[in-house]
Amino acid sequence: MIFTPFVVLSLVLSVVDARPRSRAASCDYPEATDDVTLDEPKEIAAGESFDGAYARYGRGIECGGQSEGGDSDAVFLLEDGASLSNVIIGADQNEGVHCKGSCTLTNVWFEAVCEDAMTFKQTSGTSYVKGGGAKGADDKVLQHNGGGTLIVDSFCVQDFGKLYRSCGNCDTMYERHVEFSNIIASSGKVLAGINSNYGDTAIFDMDTVTVDDVDSTCNTYKGNDSGDEPEELTENESNEYCQF
Ligand SMILES: *[C@@H]1O[C@H](CO)[C@@H](O)[C@H](O)[C@H]1NC(C)=O
Ligand SMILES: CC(=O)N[C@H]1CO[C@H](CO)[C@@H](O)[C@@H]1O
């Protein structure tokens, strides 16, 4: 190789640019290697990682078979900075994955969604969903109750209500942000619902988002902290909050 200034520059740049590459989403669910029924949520401690080696995890209950709908009904409960990868969540559960702080969820596949698939409670910071998918969600897949940012890359969602909702009426409300790239979505109502009165944003890399039979890319609501049903303000309209 002749080390012209150009070759040297591109070698330097390729070393410097160590960002994780995004990749196309896939809707091919992995085959379960095992079945695990948990009596209580599997907790992943702060800063720790758990690789499920594509076992199918559940709680051995039917959707709606528990009343609380809180952390104790989750399949996985992640402390701040924890990571979960390579798991299948079965239909026999209510609350999927709960992140109490920032978390990274890689290749988490939901065969069915009950209440919500993944709930994000971080007060600030950034959580990541990379790879994986969810199907059969009457309502929400990604529920953002805390603050900060959620980055979703390479995700497949099928038969759903909302892929993402920034909580419209939680007791404590935050400004929340979400970014989407490499999404395949089919048969659903809306990809993102956000509260424009709290300054939320949803940013879509539309060149990498594929939709089929989805009513709206992004809706804005007037959220509140009083528990009222939030009023919808805009539907499938690109604006300063819904950026698509
Ligand atoms: C929503 O908006 C997008 C982008 O403007 C458009 O392509 C799509 O057809 C709209 N969807 C519906 C259901 O109107
Ligand atoms: C604080 C706030 O914005 N409250 C609102 C909650 O949502 C209801 C229904 O849209 C509004 O009437 C409140 O003003």
PDB file of C-alpha atoms and ligand atoms in Angstrom:
ATOM      1  CA  MET A   1       0.000   0.000   0.000  1.00  0.00           C
ATOM      2  CA  ILE A   2       1.245   3.453  -0.842  1.00  0.00           C
ATOM      3  CA  PHE A   3       0.805   5.774   2.111  1.00  0.00           C
ATOM      4  CA  THR A   4      -0.444   8.834   0.353  1.00  0.00           C
ATOM      5  CA  PRO A   5      -1.878  11.538   2.645  1.00  0.00           C
ATOM      6  CA  PHE A   6      -5.354  10.376   1.616  1.00  0.00           C
ATOM      7  CA  VAL A   7      -4.751   6.744   2.641  1.00  0.00           C
ATOM      8  CA  VAL A   8      -3.265   7.845   5.949  1.00  0.00           C
ATOM      9  CA  LEU A   9      -6.239  10.136   6.593  1.00  0.00           C
ATOM     10  CA  SER A  10      -8.816   7.437   5.870  1.00  0.00           C
ATOM     11  CA  LEU A  11      -6.951   4.928   8.059  1.00  0.00           C
ATOM     12  CA  VAL A  12      -6.937   7.423  10.916  1.00  0.00           C
ATOM     13  CA  LEU A  13     -10.639   8.187  10.418  1.00  0.00           C
ATOM     14  CA  SER A  14     -11.637   4.513  10.374  1.00  0.00           C
ATOM     15  CA  VAL A  15      -9.864   3.978  13.692  1.00  0.00           C
ATOM     16  CA  VAL A  16     -11.358   7.117  15.247  1.00  0.00           C
ATOM     17  CA  ASP A  17     -14.895   6.270  14.077  1.00  0.00           C
ATOM     18  CA  ALA A  18     -15.586   3.429  16.504  1.00  0.00           C
ATOM     19  CA  ARG A  19     -19.294   4.216  16.898  1.00  0.00           C
ATOM     20  CA  PRO A  20     -21.531   1.177  16.941  1.00  0.00           C
ATOM     21  CA  ARG A  21     -22.926   0.601  13.465  1.00  0.00           C
ATOM     22  CA  SER A  22     -26.657   0.550  13.109  1.00  0.00           C
ATOM     23  CA  ARG A  23     -28.069  -2.297  11.084  1.00  0.00           C
ATOM     24  CA  ALA A  24     -31.257  -3.167   9.285  1.00  0.00           C
ATOM     25  CA  ALA A  25     -34.081  -4.495  11.429  1.00  0.00           C
ATOM     26  CA  SER A  26     -35.141  -8.109  11.155  1.00  0.00           C
ATOM     27  CA  CYS A  27     -38.534  -9.654  11.911  1.00  0.00           C
ATOM     28  CA  ASP A  28     -37.153 -13.210  12.101  1.00  0.00           C
ATOM     29  CA  TYR A  29     -37.742 -14.348  15.644  1.00  0.00           C
ATOM     30  CA  PRO A  30     -34.995 -16.561  17.046  1.00  0.00           C
ATOM     31  CA  GLU A  31     -35.821 -20.118  18.021  1.00  0.00           C
ATOM     32  CA  ALA A  32     -35.968 -20.601  21.788  1.00  0.00           C
ATOM     33  CA  THR A  33     -33.107 -22.679  23.186  1.00  0.00           C
ATOM     34  CA  ASP A  34     -34.854 -23.297  26.517  1.00  0.00           C
ATOM     35  CA  ASP A  35     -37.973 -22.347  28.522  1.00  0.00           C
ATOM     36  CA  VAL A  36     -37.588 -20.619  31.883  1.00  0.00           C
ATOM     37  CA  THR A  37     -40.545 -19.801  34.171  1.00  0.00           C
ATOM     38  CA  LEU A  38     -39.686 -17.280  36.882  1.00  0.00           C
ATOM     39  CA  ASP A  39     -41.521 -17.048  40.242  1.00  0.00           C
ATOM     40  CA  GLU A  40     -40.301 -13.499  40.654  1.00  0.00           C
ATOM     41  CA  PRO A  41     -38.623 -10.954  38.361  1.00  0.00           C
ATOM     42  CA  LYS A  42     -35.057 -11.718  37.415  1.00  0.00           C
ATOM     43  CA  GLU A  43     -33.103  -8.730  38.695  1.00  0.00           C
ATOM     44  CA  ILE A  44     -30.013  -7.452  36.915  1.00  0.00           C
ATOM     45  CA  ALA A  45     -27.865  -5.389  39.272  1.00  0.00           C
ATOM     46  CA  ALA A  46     -26.552  -1.904  38.531  1.00  0.00           C
ATOM     47  CA  GLY A  47     -23.939  -1.987  35.801  1.00  0.00           C
ATOM     48  CA  GLU A  48     -24.276  -5.756  35.292  1.00  0.00           C
ATOM     49  CA  SER A  49     -25.146  -7.611  32.084  1.00  0.00           C
ATOM     50  CA  PHE A  50     -27.242 -10.694  31.507  1.00  0.00           C
ATOM     51  CA  ASP A  51     -27.120 -12.713  28.284  1.00  0.00           C
ATOM     52  CA  GLY A  52     -30.103 -15.070  28.042  1.00  0.00           C
ATOM     53  CA  ALA A  53     -28.644 -17.181  25.185  1.00  0.00           C
ATOM     54  CA  TYR A  54     -32.105 -17.022  23.559  1.00  0.00           C
ATOM     55  CA  ALA A  55     -34.011 -18.880  26.226  1.00  0.00           C
ATOM     56  CA  ARG A  56     -37.725 -18.025  26.443  1.00  0.00           C
ATOM     57  CA  TYR A  57     -38.609 -16.356  29.762  1.00  0.00           C
ATOM     58  CA  GLY A  58     -42.013 -15.963  31.334  1.00  0.00           C
ATOM     59  CA  ARG A  59     -43.822 -15.811  34.655  1.00  0.00           C
ATOM     60  CA  GLY A  60     -46.182 -18.714  34.090  1.00  0.00           C
ATOM     61  CA  ILE A  61     -49.318 -16.563  34.179  1.00  0.00           C
ATOM     62  CA  GLU A  62     -51.819 -15.407  31.626  1.00  0.00           C
ATOM     63  CA  CYS A  63     -51.839 -11.797  30.556  1.00  0.00           C
ATOM     64  CA  GLY A  64     -53.921  -9.971  33.172  1.00  0.00           C
ATOM     65  CA  GLY A  65     -53.325 -12.735  35.697  1.00  0.00           C
ATOM     66  CA  GLN A  66     -51.662 -10.354  38.132  1.00  0.00           C
ATOM     67  CA  SER A  67     -53.273  -7.194  39.369  1.00  0.00           C
ATOM     68  CA  GLU A  68     -50.486  -4.833  40.308  1.00  0.00           C
ATOM     69  CA  GLY A  69     -48.844  -3.991  36.999  1.00  0.00           C
ATOM     70  CA  GLY A  70     -45.673  -2.822  38.750  1.00  0.00           C
ATOM     71  CA  ASP A  71     -42.028  -3.834  39.014  1.00  0.00           C
ATOM     72  CA  SER A  72     -42.954  -7.039  40.849  1.00  0.00           C
ATOM     73  CA  ASP A  73     -44.846  -8.250  37.775  1.00  0.00           C
ATOM     74  CA  ALA A  74     -41.919  -7.749  35.399  1.00  0.00           C
ATOM     75  CA  VAL A  75     -39.990 -10.643  33.888  1.00  0.00           C
ATOM     76  CA  PHE A  76     -36.702  -8.726  34.022  1.00  0.00           C
ATOM     77  CA  LEU A  77     -35.999  -5.834  36.385  1.00  0.00           C
ATOM     78  CA  LEU A  78     -32.891  -3.820  35.540  1.00  0.00           C
ATOM     79  CA  GLU A  79     -31.107  -1.478  37.922  1.00  0.00           C
ATOM     80  CA  ASP A  80     -29.327   1.645  36.636  1.00  0.00           C
ATOM     81  CA  GLY A  81     -26.752   0.902  33.946  1.00  0.00           C
ATOM     82  CA  ALA A  82     -27.750  -2.753  33.550  1.00  0.00           C
ATOM     83  CA  SER A  83     -27.900  -4.573  30.207  1.00  0.00           C
ATOM     84  CA  LEU A  84     -30.037  -7.431  28.962  1.00  0.00           C
ATOM     85  CA  SER A  85     -29.394  -9.307  25.726  1.00  0.00           C
ATOM     86  CA  ASN A  86     -30.529 -12.271  23.658  1.00  0.00           C
ATOM     87  CA  VAL A  87     -33.789 -13.230  25.313  1.00  0.00           C
ATOM     88  CA  ILE A  88     -37.264 -14.206  24.173  1.00  0.00           C
ATOM     89  CA  ILE A  89     -40.169 -13.075  26.344  1.00  0.00           C
ATOM     90  CA  GLY A  90     -43.120 -15.468  26.152  1.00  0.00           C
ATOM     91  CA  ALA A  91     -46.834 -14.697  26.345  1.00  0.00           C
ATOM     92  CA  ASP A  92     -47.107 -15.908  29.963  1.00  0.00           C
ATOM     93  CA  GLN A  93     -46.353 -12.583  31.645  1.00  0.00           C
ATOM     94  CA  ASN A  94     -47.750  -9.095  32.287  1.00  0.00           C
ATOM     95  CA  GLU A  95     -45.038  -6.495  32.398  1.00  0.00           C
ATOM     96  CA  GLY A  96     -42.059  -7.584  30.283  1.00  0.00           C
ATOM     97  CA  VAL A  97     -38.903  -5.622  31.049  1.00  0.00           C
ATOM     98  CA  HIS A  98     -38.664  -2.749  33.542  1.00  0.00           C
ATOM     99  CA  CYS A  99     -35.609  -0.489  33.620  1.00  0.00           C
ATOM    100  CA  LYS A 100     -35.302   1.439  36.885  1.00  0.00           C
ATOM    101  CA  GLY A 101     -32.479   3.562  35.470  1.00  0.00           C
ATOM    102  CA  SER A 102     -30.668   3.794  32.156  1.00  0.00           C
ATOM    103  CA  CYS A 103     -30.392   0.414  30.462  1.00  0.00           C
ATOM    104  CA  THR A 104     -29.398  -1.299  27.245  1.00  0.00           C
ATOM    105  CA  LEU A 105     -31.723  -3.942  25.774  1.00  0.00           C
ATOM    106  CA  THR A 106     -30.191  -5.864  22.881  1.00  0.00           C
ATOM    107  CA  ASN A 107     -32.046  -8.515  20.886  1.00  0.00           C
ATOM    108  CA  VAL A 108     -35.031  -8.762  23.225  1.00  0.00           C
ATOM    109  CA  TRP A 109     -37.921 -10.471  21.405  1.00  0.00           C
ATOM    110  CA  PHE A 110     -41.512 -10.392  22.661  1.00  0.00           C
ATOM    111  CA  GLU A 111     -43.736 -13.190  21.355  1.00  0.00           C
ATOM    112  CA  ALA A 112     -46.678 -11.289  22.864  1.00  0.00           C
ATOM    113  CA  VAL A 113     -47.124  -8.058  24.797  1.00  0.00           C
ATOM    114  CA  CYS A 114     -49.508  -7.762  27.714  1.00  0.00           C
ATOM    115  CA  GLU A 115     -49.533  -4.397  29.544  1.00  0.00           C
ATOM    116  CA  ASP A 116     -46.357  -2.980  27.979  1.00  0.00           C
ATOM    117  CA  ALA A 117     -43.241  -4.718  26.653  1.00  0.00           C
ATOM    118  CA  MET A 118     -40.537  -2.426  28.052  1.00  0.00           C
ATOM    119  CA  THR A 119     -40.896   0.343  30.637  1.00  0.00           C
ATOM    120  CA  PHE A 120     -38.231   3.032  31.093  1.00  0.00           C
ATOM    121  CA  LYS A 121     -38.035   4.791  34.460  1.00  0.00           C
ATOM    122  CA  GLN A 122     -34.663   6.539  34.315  1.00  0.00           C
ATOM    123  CA  THR A 123     -34.948  10.084  35.637  1.00  0.00           C
ATOM    124  CA  SER A 124     -32.327  11.217  33.088  1.00  0.00           C
ATOM    125  CA  GLY A 125     -29.688   9.759  30.792  1.00  0.00           C
ATOM    126  CA  THR A 126     -30.033   7.522  27.745  1.00  0.00           C
ATOM    127  CA  SER A 127     -31.392   4.013  27.324  1.00  0.00           C
ATOM    128  CA  TYR A 128     -31.012   1.861  24.226  1.00  0.00           C
ATOM    129  CA  VAL A 129     -33.117  -0.718  22.441  1.00  0.00           C
ATOM    130  CA  LYS A 130     -30.999  -2.438  19.787  1.00  0.00           C
ATOM    131  CA  GLY A 131     -32.350  -5.277  17.684  1.00  0.00           C
ATOM    132  CA  GLY A 132     -35.262  -7.452  18.710  1.00  0.00           C
ATOM    133  CA  GLY A 133     -38.979  -7.008  18.234  1.00  0.00           C
ATOM    134  CA  ALA A 134     -42.464  -7.254  19.646  1.00  0.00           C
ATOM    135  CA  LYS A 135     -45.831  -8.406  18.358  1.00  0.00           C
ATOM    136  CA  GLY A 136     -49.399  -8.523  19.552  1.00  0.00           C
ATOM    137  CA  ALA A 137     -49.543  -5.370  21.683  1.00  0.00           C
ATOM    138  CA  ASP A 138     -53.099  -4.127  22.230  1.00  0.00           C
ATOM    139  CA  ASP A 139     -51.643  -0.914  23.550  1.00  0.00           C
ATOM    140  CA  LYS A 140     -48.024   0.145  24.073  1.00  0.00           C
ATOM    141  CA  VAL A 141     -44.662  -1.514  23.402  1.00  0.00           C
ATOM    142  CA  LEU A 142     -42.145   1.030  24.735  1.00  0.00           C
ATOM    143  CA  GLN A 143     -43.448   2.963  27.733  1.00  0.00           C
ATOM    144  CA  HIS A 144     -41.318   5.942  28.792  1.00  0.00           C
ATOM    145  CA  ASN A 145     -42.329   6.963  32.313  1.00  0.00           C
ATOM    146  CA  GLY A 146     -39.056   8.528  33.473  1.00  0.00           C
ATOM    147  CA  GLY A 147     -37.051  11.244  31.731  1.00  0.00           C
ATOM    148  CA  GLY A 148     -34.059  11.428  29.403  1.00  0.00           C
ATOM    149  CA  THR A 149     -33.670   9.843  25.995  1.00  0.00           C
ATOM    150  CA  LEU A 150     -34.497   6.485  24.459  1.00  0.00           C
ATOM    151  CA  ILE A 151     -32.649   5.405  21.313  1.00  0.00           C
ATOM    152  CA  VAL A 152     -34.298   2.632  19.317  1.00  0.00           C
ATOM    153  CA  ASP A 153     -32.333   1.060  16.470  1.00  0.00           C
ATOM    154  CA  SER A 154     -33.162  -2.084  14.468  1.00  0.00           C
ATOM    155  CA  PHE A 155     -36.543  -3.037  15.864  1.00  0.00           C
ATOM    156  CA  CYS A 156     -39.482  -4.937  14.368  1.00  0.00           C
ATOM    157  CA  VAL A 157     -43.008  -4.259  15.649  1.00  0.00           C
ATOM    158  CA  GLN A 158     -46.110  -6.090  14.402  1.00  0.00           C
ATOM    159  CA  ASP A 159     -49.795  -5.831  15.406  1.00  0.00           C
ATOM    160  CA  PHE A 160     -49.534  -3.010  17.905  1.00  0.00           C
ATOM    161  CA  GLY A 161     -51.248   0.055  19.338  1.00  0.00           C
ATOM    162  CA  LYS A 162     -48.356   2.430  19.984  1.00  0.00           C
ATOM    163  CA  LEU A 163     -44.707   1.516  19.497  1.00  0.00           C
ATOM    164  CA  TYR A 164     -43.691   4.288  21.935  1.00  0.00           C
ATOM    165  CA  ARG A 165     -45.537   6.469  24.393  1.00  0.00           C
ATOM    166  CA  SER A 166     -44.113   9.195  26.558  1.00  0.00           C
ATOM    167  CA  CYS A 167     -46.392   8.825  29.584  1.00  0.00           C
ATOM    168  CA  GLY A 168     -49.287  11.211  29.141  1.00  0.00           C
ATOM    169  CA  ASN A 169     -50.429  11.414  32.750  1.00  0.00           C
ATOM    170  CA  CYS A 170     -47.794  10.108  35.178  1.00  0.00           C
ATOM    171  CA  ASP A 171     -47.569  11.608  38.687  1.00  0.00           C
ATOM    172  CA  THR A 172     -44.148  13.011  37.844  1.00  0.00           C
ATOM    173  CA  MET A 173     -43.834  14.308  34.310  1.00  0.00           C
ATOM    174  CA  TYR A 174     -40.572  14.886  32.433  1.00  0.00           C
ATOM    175  CA  GLU A 175     -39.355  16.212  29.118  1.00  0.00           C
ATOM    176  CA  ARG A 176     -38.616  13.052  27.127  1.00  0.00           C
ATOM    177  CA  HIS A 177     -36.856  12.329  23.865  1.00  0.00           C
ATOM    178  CA  VAL A 178     -36.846   9.337  21.556  1.00  0.00           C
ATOM    179  CA  GLU A 179     -34.945   8.538  18.355  1.00  0.00           C
ATOM    180  CA  PHE A 180     -35.791   5.834  15.841  1.00  0.00           C
ATOM    181  CA  SER A 181     -33.719   4.243  13.088  1.00  0.00           C
ATOM    182  CA  ASN A 182     -33.998   0.950  11.197  1.00  0.00           C
ATOM    183  CA  ILE A 183     -37.603   0.216  12.124  1.00  0.00           C
ATOM    184  CA  ILE A 184     -39.976  -2.248  10.483  1.00  0.00           C
ATOM    185  CA  ALA A 185     -43.563  -1.657  11.597  1.00  0.00           C
ATOM    186  CA  SER A 186     -46.738  -3.335  10.385  1.00  0.00           C
ATOM    187  CA  SER A 187     -50.410  -3.271  11.392  1.00  0.00           C
ATOM    188  CA  GLY A 188     -50.427  -0.631  14.084  1.00  0.00           C
ATOM    189  CA  LYS A 189     -51.912   2.666  15.177  1.00  0.00           C
ATOM    190  CA  VAL A 190     -48.965   4.986  15.836  1.00  0.00           C
ATOM    191  CA  LEU A 191     -45.194   4.752  16.131  1.00  0.00           C
ATOM    192  CA  ALA A 192     -44.762   7.496  18.743  1.00  0.00           C
ATOM    193  CA  GLY A 193     -47.053   9.458  21.047  1.00  0.00           C
ATOM    194  CA  ILE A 194     -45.415  12.411  22.809  1.00  0.00           C
ATOM    195  CA  ASN A 195     -46.415  15.364  24.980  1.00  0.00           C
ATOM    196  CA  SER A 196     -45.564  18.569  23.145  1.00  0.00           C
ATOM    197  CA  ASN A 197     -46.524  20.719  26.162  1.00  0.00           C
ATOM    198  CA  TYR A 198     -43.615  19.146  28.077  1.00  0.00           C
ATOM    199  CA  GLY A 199     -41.173  19.679  25.184  1.00  0.00           C
ATOM    200  CA  ASP A 200     -40.906  16.019  24.138  1.00  0.00           C
ATOM    201  CA  THR A 201     -39.372  15.157  20.776  1.00  0.00           C
ATOM    202  CA  ALA A 202     -39.501  12.068  18.572  1.00  0.00           C
ATOM    203  CA  ILE A 203     -36.911  12.004  15.790  1.00  0.00           C
ATOM    204  CA  PHE A 204     -37.219   9.474  12.959  1.00  0.00           C
ATOM    205  CA  ASP A 205     -34.563   8.509  10.418  1.00  0.00           C
ATOM    206  CA  MET A 206     -37.292   8.024   7.811  1.00  0.00           C
ATOM    207  CA  ASP A 207     -34.965   6.546   5.170  1.00  0.00           C
ATOM    208  CA  THR A 208     -34.620   3.525   7.453  1.00  0.00           C
ATOM    209  CA  VAL A 209     -38.221   3.277   8.675  1.00  0.00           C
ATOM    210  CA  THR A 210     -40.521   0.890   6.801  1.00  0.00           C
ATOM    211  CA  VAL A 211     -44.229   0.949   7.608  1.00  0.00           C
ATOM    212  CA  ASP A 212     -47.146  -1.102   6.343  1.00  0.00           C
ATOM    213  CA  ASP A 213     -50.702  -0.412   7.536  1.00  0.00           C
ATOM    214  CA  VAL A 214     -49.734   2.033  10.286  1.00  0.00           C
ATOM    215  CA  ASP A 215     -52.173   4.910  10.907  1.00  0.00           C
ATOM    216  CA  SER A 216     -49.683   7.542  12.039  1.00  0.00           C
ATOM    217  CA  THR A 217     -45.952   8.078  12.451  1.00  0.00           C
ATOM    218  CA  CYS A 218     -46.241  10.437  15.411  1.00  0.00           C
ATOM    219  CA  ASN A 219     -48.985  12.100  17.450  1.00  0.00           C
ATOM    220  CA  THR A 220     -48.675  14.907  19.989  1.00  0.00           C
ATOM    221  CA  TYR A 221     -50.729  15.158  23.157  1.00  0.00           C
ATOM    222  CA  LYS A 222     -51.292  17.624  25.955  1.00  0.00           C
ATOM    223  CA  GLY A 223     -49.929  15.640  28.860  1.00  0.00           C
ATOM    224  CA  ASN A 224     -50.668  16.294  32.530  1.00  0.00           C
ATOM    225  CA  ASP A 225     -49.685  15.122  35.987  1.00  0.00           C
ATOM    226  CA  SER A 226     -53.214  14.898  37.338  1.00  0.00           C
ATOM    227  CA  GLY A 227     -54.048  11.486  35.885  1.00  0.00           C
ATOM    228  CA  ASP A 228     -56.491  12.906  33.324  1.00  0.00           C
ATOM    229  CA  GLU A 229     -56.751  11.358  29.895  1.00  0.00           C
ATOM    230  CA  PRO A 230     -54.429  13.534  27.766  1.00  0.00           C
ATOM    231  CA  GLU A 231     -55.960  15.357  24.828  1.00  0.00           C
ATOM    232  CA  GLU A 232     -54.553  14.561  21.366  1.00  0.00           C
ATOM    233  CA  LEU A 233     -53.236  17.676  19.609  1.00  0.00           C
ATOM    234  CA  THR A 234     -51.753  16.574  16.263  1.00  0.00           C
ATOM    235  CA  GLU A 235     -51.872  13.344  14.294  1.00  0.00           C
ATOM    236  CA  ASN A 236     -49.272  12.190  11.748  1.00  0.00           C
ATOM    237  CA  GLU A 237     -48.019  15.733  11.358  1.00  0.00           C
ATOM    238  CA  SER A 238     -44.315  16.540  11.088  1.00  0.00           C
ATOM    239  CA  ASN A 239     -43.521  19.511  13.338  1.00  0.00           C
ATOM    240  CA  GLU A 240     -40.897  20.655  15.843  1.00  0.00           C
ATOM    241  CA  TYR A 241     -41.868  17.843  18.237  1.00  0.00           C
ATOM    242  CA  CYS A 242     -42.596  15.037  15.780  1.00  0.00           C
ATOM    243  CA  GLN A 243     -39.629  15.145  13.413  1.00  0.00           C
ATOM    244  CA  PHE A 244     -40.142  12.810  10.455  1.00  0.00           C
TER     245      PHE A 244
HETATM  246  C1  LIG B   1     -48.559   9.827   7.599  1.00  0.00           C
HETATM  247  O1  LIG B   1     -47.578  10.726   7.126  1.00  0.00           O
HETATM  248  C2  LIG B   1     -46.644  10.149   6.242  1.00  0.00           C
HETATM  249  C3  LIG B   1     -45.576  11.177   5.943  1.00  0.00           C
HETATM  250  O2  LIG B   1     -46.127  12.425   5.629  1.00  0.00           O
HETATM  251  C4  LIG B   1     -47.370   9.684   4.986  1.00  0.00           C
HETATM  252  O3  LIG B   1     -46.466   9.097   4.094  1.00  0.00           O
HETATM  253  C5  LIG B   1     -48.416   8.666   5.396  1.00  0.00           C
HETATM  254  O4  LIG B   1     -49.168   8.270   4.265  1.00  0.00           O
HETATM  255  C6  LIG B   1     -49.339   9.234   6.454  1.00  0.00           C
HETATM  256  N1  LIG B   1     -50.194   8.161   6.929  1.00  0.00           N
HETATM  257  C7  LIG B   1     -51.499   8.208   6.890  1.00  0.00           C
HETATM  258  C8  LIG B   1     -52.225   7.002   7.392  1.00  0.00           C
HETATM  259  O5  LIG B   1     -52.109   9.190   6.473  1.00  0.00           O
HETATM  260  C1  LIG B   2     -51.251  20.384  33.650  1.00  0.00           C
HETATM  261  C2  LIG B   2     -52.053  20.099  32.443  1.00  0.00           C
HETATM  262  O1  LIG B   2     -51.644  20.370  31.336  1.00  0.00           O
HETATM  263  N1  LIG B   2     -53.249  19.509  32.662  1.00  0.00           N
HETATM  264  C3  LIG B   2     -54.100  19.075  31.570  1.00  0.00           C
HETATM  265  C4  LIG B   2     -54.258  17.579  31.603  1.00  0.00           C
HETATM  266  O2  LIG B   2     -55.047  17.193  30.488  1.00  0.00           O
HETATM  267  C5  LIG B   2     -56.373  17.685  30.545  1.00  0.00           C
HETATM  268  C6  LIG B   2     -57.124  17.082  29.369  1.00  0.00           C
HETATM  269  O3  LIG B   2     -56.535  17.505  28.172  1.00  0.00           O
HETATM  270  C7  LIG B   2     -56.356  19.194  30.511  1.00  0.00           C
HETATM  271  O4  LIG B   2     -57.682  19.685  30.675  1.00  0.00           O
HETATM  272  C8  LIG B   2     -55.464  19.720  31.643  1.00  0.00           C
HETATM  273  O5  LIG B   2     -55.339  21.115  31.523  1.00  0.00           O
END
